[in-house]
Short mmCIF file of C-alpha atoms in Angstrom, two decimals:
data_model
loop_
_atom_site.label_atom_id
_atom_site.label_comp_id
_atom_site.label_asym_id
_atom_site.label_seq_id
_atom_site.Cartn_x
_atom_site.Cartn_y
_atom_site.Cartn_z
CA UNK A 1 203.99 84.50 253.32
CA UNK A 2 203.58 80.92 252.20
CA UNK A 3 200.64 80.65 249.79
CA UNK A 4 198.47 77.54 249.86
CA UNK A 5 196.54 76.57 246.73
CA UNK A 6 193.82 73.96 246.85
CA UNK A 7 192.27 72.15 243.92
CA UNK A 8 189.63 71.66 242.87
CA UNK A 9 187.60 74.46 244.44
CA UNK A 10 184.44 72.39 244.04
CA UNK A 11 184.11 68.65 243.70
CA UNK A 12 180.91 66.78 242.85
CA UNK A 13 180.69 63.22 244.09
CA UNK A 14 178.28 60.53 245.22
CA UNK A 15 177.98 58.50 248.40
CA UNK A 16 180.48 55.65 248.21
CA UNK A 17 182.93 57.48 245.94
CA UNK A 18 186.59 57.99 246.81
CA UNK A 19 187.74 61.58 246.34
CA UNK A 20 191.09 63.33 246.54
CA UNK A 21 191.79 67.01 247.26
CA UNK A 22 195.17 68.54 246.48
CA UNK A 23 196.95 71.30 248.38
CA UNK A 24 200.12 72.93 247.06
CA UNK A 25 202.44 75.21 249.03
CA UNK A 26 204.41 78.04 247.41
CA UNK A 27 207.54 76.78 249.17
CA UNK A 28 208.51 73.70 251.12
CA UNK A 29 206.67 73.22 254.41
CA UNK A 30 208.15 69.79 255.15
CA UNK A 31 205.22 67.87 256.71
CA UNK A 32 203.71 70.81 258.58
CA UNK A 33 200.23 70.56 257.12
CA UNK A 34 196.79 70.16 258.66
CA UNK A 35 193.37 69.50 257.15
CA UNK A 36 190.03 70.74 258.46
CA UNK A 37 186.39 70.03 257.63
CA UNK A 38 183.82 72.81 257.87
CA UNK A 39 180.05 72.59 257.56
CA UNK A 40 177.82 75.63 256.96
CA UNK A 41 177.44 77.84 260.02
CA UNK A 42 179.90 75.77 262.04
CA UNK A 43 183.49 76.09 263.17
CA UNK A 44 186.14 74.07 261.34
CA UNK A 45 187.00 70.64 262.71
CA UNK A 46 190.57 69.34 262.72
CA UNK A 47 190.86 66.11 260.72
CA UNK A 48 194.57 65.56 260.11
CA UNK A 49 197.80 67.09 261.38
CA UNK A 50 201.41 66.73 260.30
CA UNK A 51 200.26 65.63 256.84
CA UNK A 52 198.97 62.17 257.73
CA UNK A 53 198.12 61.91 261.42
CA UNK A 54 194.42 61.42 262.12
CA UNK A 55 192.98 63.49 264.95
CA UNK A 56 191.27 61.45 267.66
CA UNK A 57 187.75 60.48 266.65
CA UNK A 58 188.22 61.05 262.92
CA UNK A 59 187.09 58.07 260.80
CA UNK A 60 189.81 56.06 259.11
CA UNK A 61 188.28 56.72 255.68
CA UNK A 62 190.13 60.05 255.84
CA UNK A 63 193.81 59.91 254.93
CA UNK A 64 196.53 62.42 254.16
CA UNK A 65 199.74 62.19 252.19
CA UNK A 66 202.58 64.34 250.90
CA UNK A 67 205.62 66.34 251.84
CA UNK A 68 207.46 69.46 250.76
CA UNK A 69 205.04 71.37 248.56
CA UNK A 70 202.38 68.87 247.48
CA UNK A 71 199.79 67.25 249.71
CA UNK A 72 196.56 65.31 249.33
CA UNK A 73 193.52 64.54 251.42
CA UNK A 74 191.65 61.40 250.37
CA UNK A 75 188.20 60.46 251.57
CA UNK A 76 187.38 56.84 250.83
CA UNK A 77 183.77 55.67 250.43
CA UNK A 78 182.14 59.05 250.96
CA UNK A 79 179.42 59.12 253.55
CA UNK A 80 176.53 61.66 253.65
CA UNK A 81 178.19 63.36 256.63
CA UNK A 82 181.34 64.05 254.55
CA UNK A 83 179.71 66.62 252.25
CA UNK A 84 181.37 69.79 253.49
CA UNK A 85 184.17 72.24 252.72
CA UNK A 86 187.75 71.17 253.38
CA UNK A 87 190.70 73.44 254.10
CA UNK A 88 194.41 72.78 254.29
CA UNK A 89 196.63 74.87 256.57
CA UNK A 90 200.40 75.16 256.72
CA UNK A 91 202.18 75.73 259.99
CA UNK A 92 205.78 75.81 258.86
CA UNK A 93 206.26 79.01 260.84
CA UNK A 94 204.16 80.66 263.53
CA UNK A 95 205.01 84.02 262.00
CA UNK A 96 202.63 83.37 259.15
CA UNK A 97 200.08 80.58 259.34
CA UNK A 98 198.05 80.29 256.15
CA UNK A 99 195.05 78.35 254.89
CA UNK A 100 194.15 77.12 251.45
CA UNK A 101 191.12 78.56 249.71
CA UNK A 102 188.93 75.55 250.44
CA UNK A 103 187.37 72.69 248.49
CA UNK A 104 183.63 72.19 248.63
CA UNK A 105 182.62 68.54 248.30
CA UNK A 106 179.05 68.44 247.09
CA UNK A 107 176.59 65.84 245.93
CA UNK B 1 185.98 69.14 278.86
CA UNK B 2 187.59 72.33 277.60
CA UNK B 3 185.31 74.68 275.64
CA UNK B 4 185.75 78.06 273.99
CA UNK B 5 183.16 80.80 273.51
CA UNK B 6 183.60 84.10 271.70
CA UNK B 7 181.75 87.25 272.77
CA UNK B 8 181.69 90.89 271.80
CA UNK B 9 179.79 93.52 269.81
CA UNK B 10 178.20 92.27 266.61
CA UNK B 11 178.36 95.71 265.00
CA UNK B 12 181.38 98.01 264.86
CA UNK B 13 181.66 101.37 263.10
CA UNK B 14 184.34 102.01 260.47
CA UNK B 15 187.63 103.35 261.88
CA UNK B 16 186.78 102.06 265.37
CA UNK B 17 188.33 99.13 267.24
CA UNK B 18 186.83 95.66 267.18
CA UNK B 19 187.12 93.90 270.55
CA UNK B 20 186.35 90.25 271.17
CA UNK B 21 186.84 87.96 274.13
CA UNK B 22 187.25 84.20 274.15
CA UNK B 23 186.06 82.58 277.38
CA UNK B 24 187.83 79.33 278.22
CA UNK B 25 185.86 76.86 280.34
CA UNK B 26 186.75 73.41 281.58
CA UNK B 27 190.39 74.21 282.33
CA UNK B 28 192.43 76.97 283.89
CA UNK B 29 194.42 79.05 281.41
CA UNK B 30 197.18 79.51 283.96
CA UNK B 31 197.46 75.74 284.35
CA UNK B 32 197.94 75.00 280.66
CA UNK B 33 200.86 75.38 278.25
CA UNK B 34 198.86 75.85 275.07
CA UNK B 35 198.92 78.49 272.39
CA UNK B 36 195.69 80.30 271.59
CA UNK B 37 194.62 81.89 268.34
CA UNK B 38 192.12 83.97 266.42
CA UNK B 39 190.95 83.10 262.90
CA UNK B 40 188.31 84.85 260.82
CA UNK B 41 186.12 84.05 257.84
CA UNK B 42 184.59 86.77 255.68
CA UNK B 43 181.13 86.00 254.27
CA UNK B 44 181.39 83.26 251.64
CA UNK B 45 185.19 83.20 251.88
CA UNK B 46 187.94 81.03 253.32
CA UNK B 47 189.77 81.07 256.63
CA UNK B 48 192.32 83.74 257.57
CA UNK B 49 194.65 83.48 260.55
CA UNK B 50 194.68 86.73 262.51
CA UNK B 51 197.18 85.97 265.24
CA UNK B 52 197.89 84.11 268.42
CA UNK B 53 199.40 84.14 271.89
CA UNK B 54 201.43 81.59 273.78
CA UNK B 55 201.08 80.54 277.39
CA UNK B 56 204.15 82.71 278.07
CA UNK B 57 202.44 85.77 276.54
CA UNK B 58 204.47 85.76 273.30
CA UNK B 59 202.24 87.10 270.54
CA UNK B 60 202.18 86.44 266.81
CA UNK B 61 200.09 88.22 264.21
CA UNK B 62 199.41 88.14 260.50
CA UNK B 63 201.70 90.65 258.77
CA UNK B 64 198.93 91.44 256.28
CA UNK B 65 196.91 93.08 259.04
CA UNK B 66 199.61 95.75 259.32
CA UNK B 67 200.03 95.88 263.10
CA UNK B 68 196.32 96.52 263.78
CA UNK B 69 196.12 93.41 265.97
CA UNK B 70 196.50 93.15 269.74
CA UNK B 71 196.04 89.80 271.46
CA UNK B 72 196.26 89.34 275.21
CA UNK B 73 195.69 86.79 277.95
CA UNK B 74 193.77 87.38 281.17
CA UNK B 75 194.40 84.35 283.35
CA UNK B 76 192.40 85.82 286.25
CA UNK B 77 189.27 85.77 284.07
CA UNK B 78 190.29 82.63 282.16
CA UNK B 79 189.99 84.36 278.82
CA UNK B 80 192.02 85.78 275.97
CA UNK B 81 191.11 88.69 273.77
CA UNK B 82 191.46 90.26 270.34
CA UNK B 83 191.53 93.93 269.47
CA UNK B 84 191.60 94.97 265.81
CA UNK B 85 191.97 98.69 265.24
CA UNK B 86 190.91 100.98 262.40
CA UNK B 87 188.38 98.54 261.02
CA UNK B 88 186.80 98.81 257.58
CA UNK B 89 184.06 96.88 255.82
CA UNK B 90 186.74 94.37 254.78
CA UNK B 91 186.98 93.28 258.42
CA UNK B 92 183.36 92.04 258.41
CA UNK B 93 183.61 88.34 259.20
CA UNK B 94 182.89 85.54 261.61
CA UNK B 95 185.67 85.54 264.19
CA UNK B 96 186.75 82.24 265.74
CA UNK B 97 188.95 81.69 268.77
CA UNK B 98 190.83 78.41 268.86
CA UNK B 99 193.33 76.34 270.80
CA UNK B 100 196.65 75.18 269.42
CA UNK B 101 197.03 72.14 271.64
CA UNK B 102 200.32 71.06 270.11
CA UNK B 103 201.99 74.49 270.12
CA UNK B 104 203.05 73.78 266.54
CA UNK B 105 200.45 75.95 264.83
CA UNK B 106 197.37 73.93 264.04
CA UNK B 107 194.06 74.25 265.88
CA UNK B 108 192.42 71.28 267.57
CA UNK B 109 189.59 73.05 269.39
CA UNK B 110 187.46 75.94 268.16
CA UNK B 111 184.78 78.23 269.52
CA UNK B 112 181.49 78.41 267.60
CA UNK B 113 182.37 81.82 266.12
CA UNK B 114 181.13 85.38 266.56
CA UNK B 115 179.80 87.32 263.57
CA UNK B 116 181.00 90.92 263.38
CA UNK B 117 179.77 93.49 260.90
CA UNK B 118 181.62 96.74 260.23
CA UNK B 119 179.11 99.38 259.17
CA UNK B 120 178.10 102.90 260.07
#
């Protein structure tokens, strides 16, 4: 199994800040990485696929970068609606899809 | 617009089999070429991929679940299903069904989730 490690696990920020979440894979996954946003009691929402491609309808203040084993999700100028938990997910192989442990972005 | 909805018992006894259905509305399963998956989230924890099925009935499951998983498609009812056998308290979670619209392995559409508790 490919292990995905996110950091930090919790991030405190204010409206208007720019924040970056890191996701590291235990082996190379090329660019096969997605990011999701989840709010309490709700299903995850796809934000980014293939490292840096924004899903339709996702604001441009979200951006993704990386390749191989290290990836980042940056949220520029945090809005109140952005306070949530974020997960990365690798899809290098359908035999074992794995998620990171999550990063909670809180006020 | 395509929507997903999970359904099934909210309470399952230890050692029994958990069974959930995902109803697909807004499109015919037999007319699509998507992959479909199940993901769960234990209380206060992260997301865990359980397994999936392709439009051609090829199935994939998480090796950590030790062959307890069965996923199937029922195109006549426009739904796909999950069966997880020999459940324990560790299987208590919210279970999500989801669509892999790209067939690469990420999920672009999710159901709202179904909470399942394993307890006697």
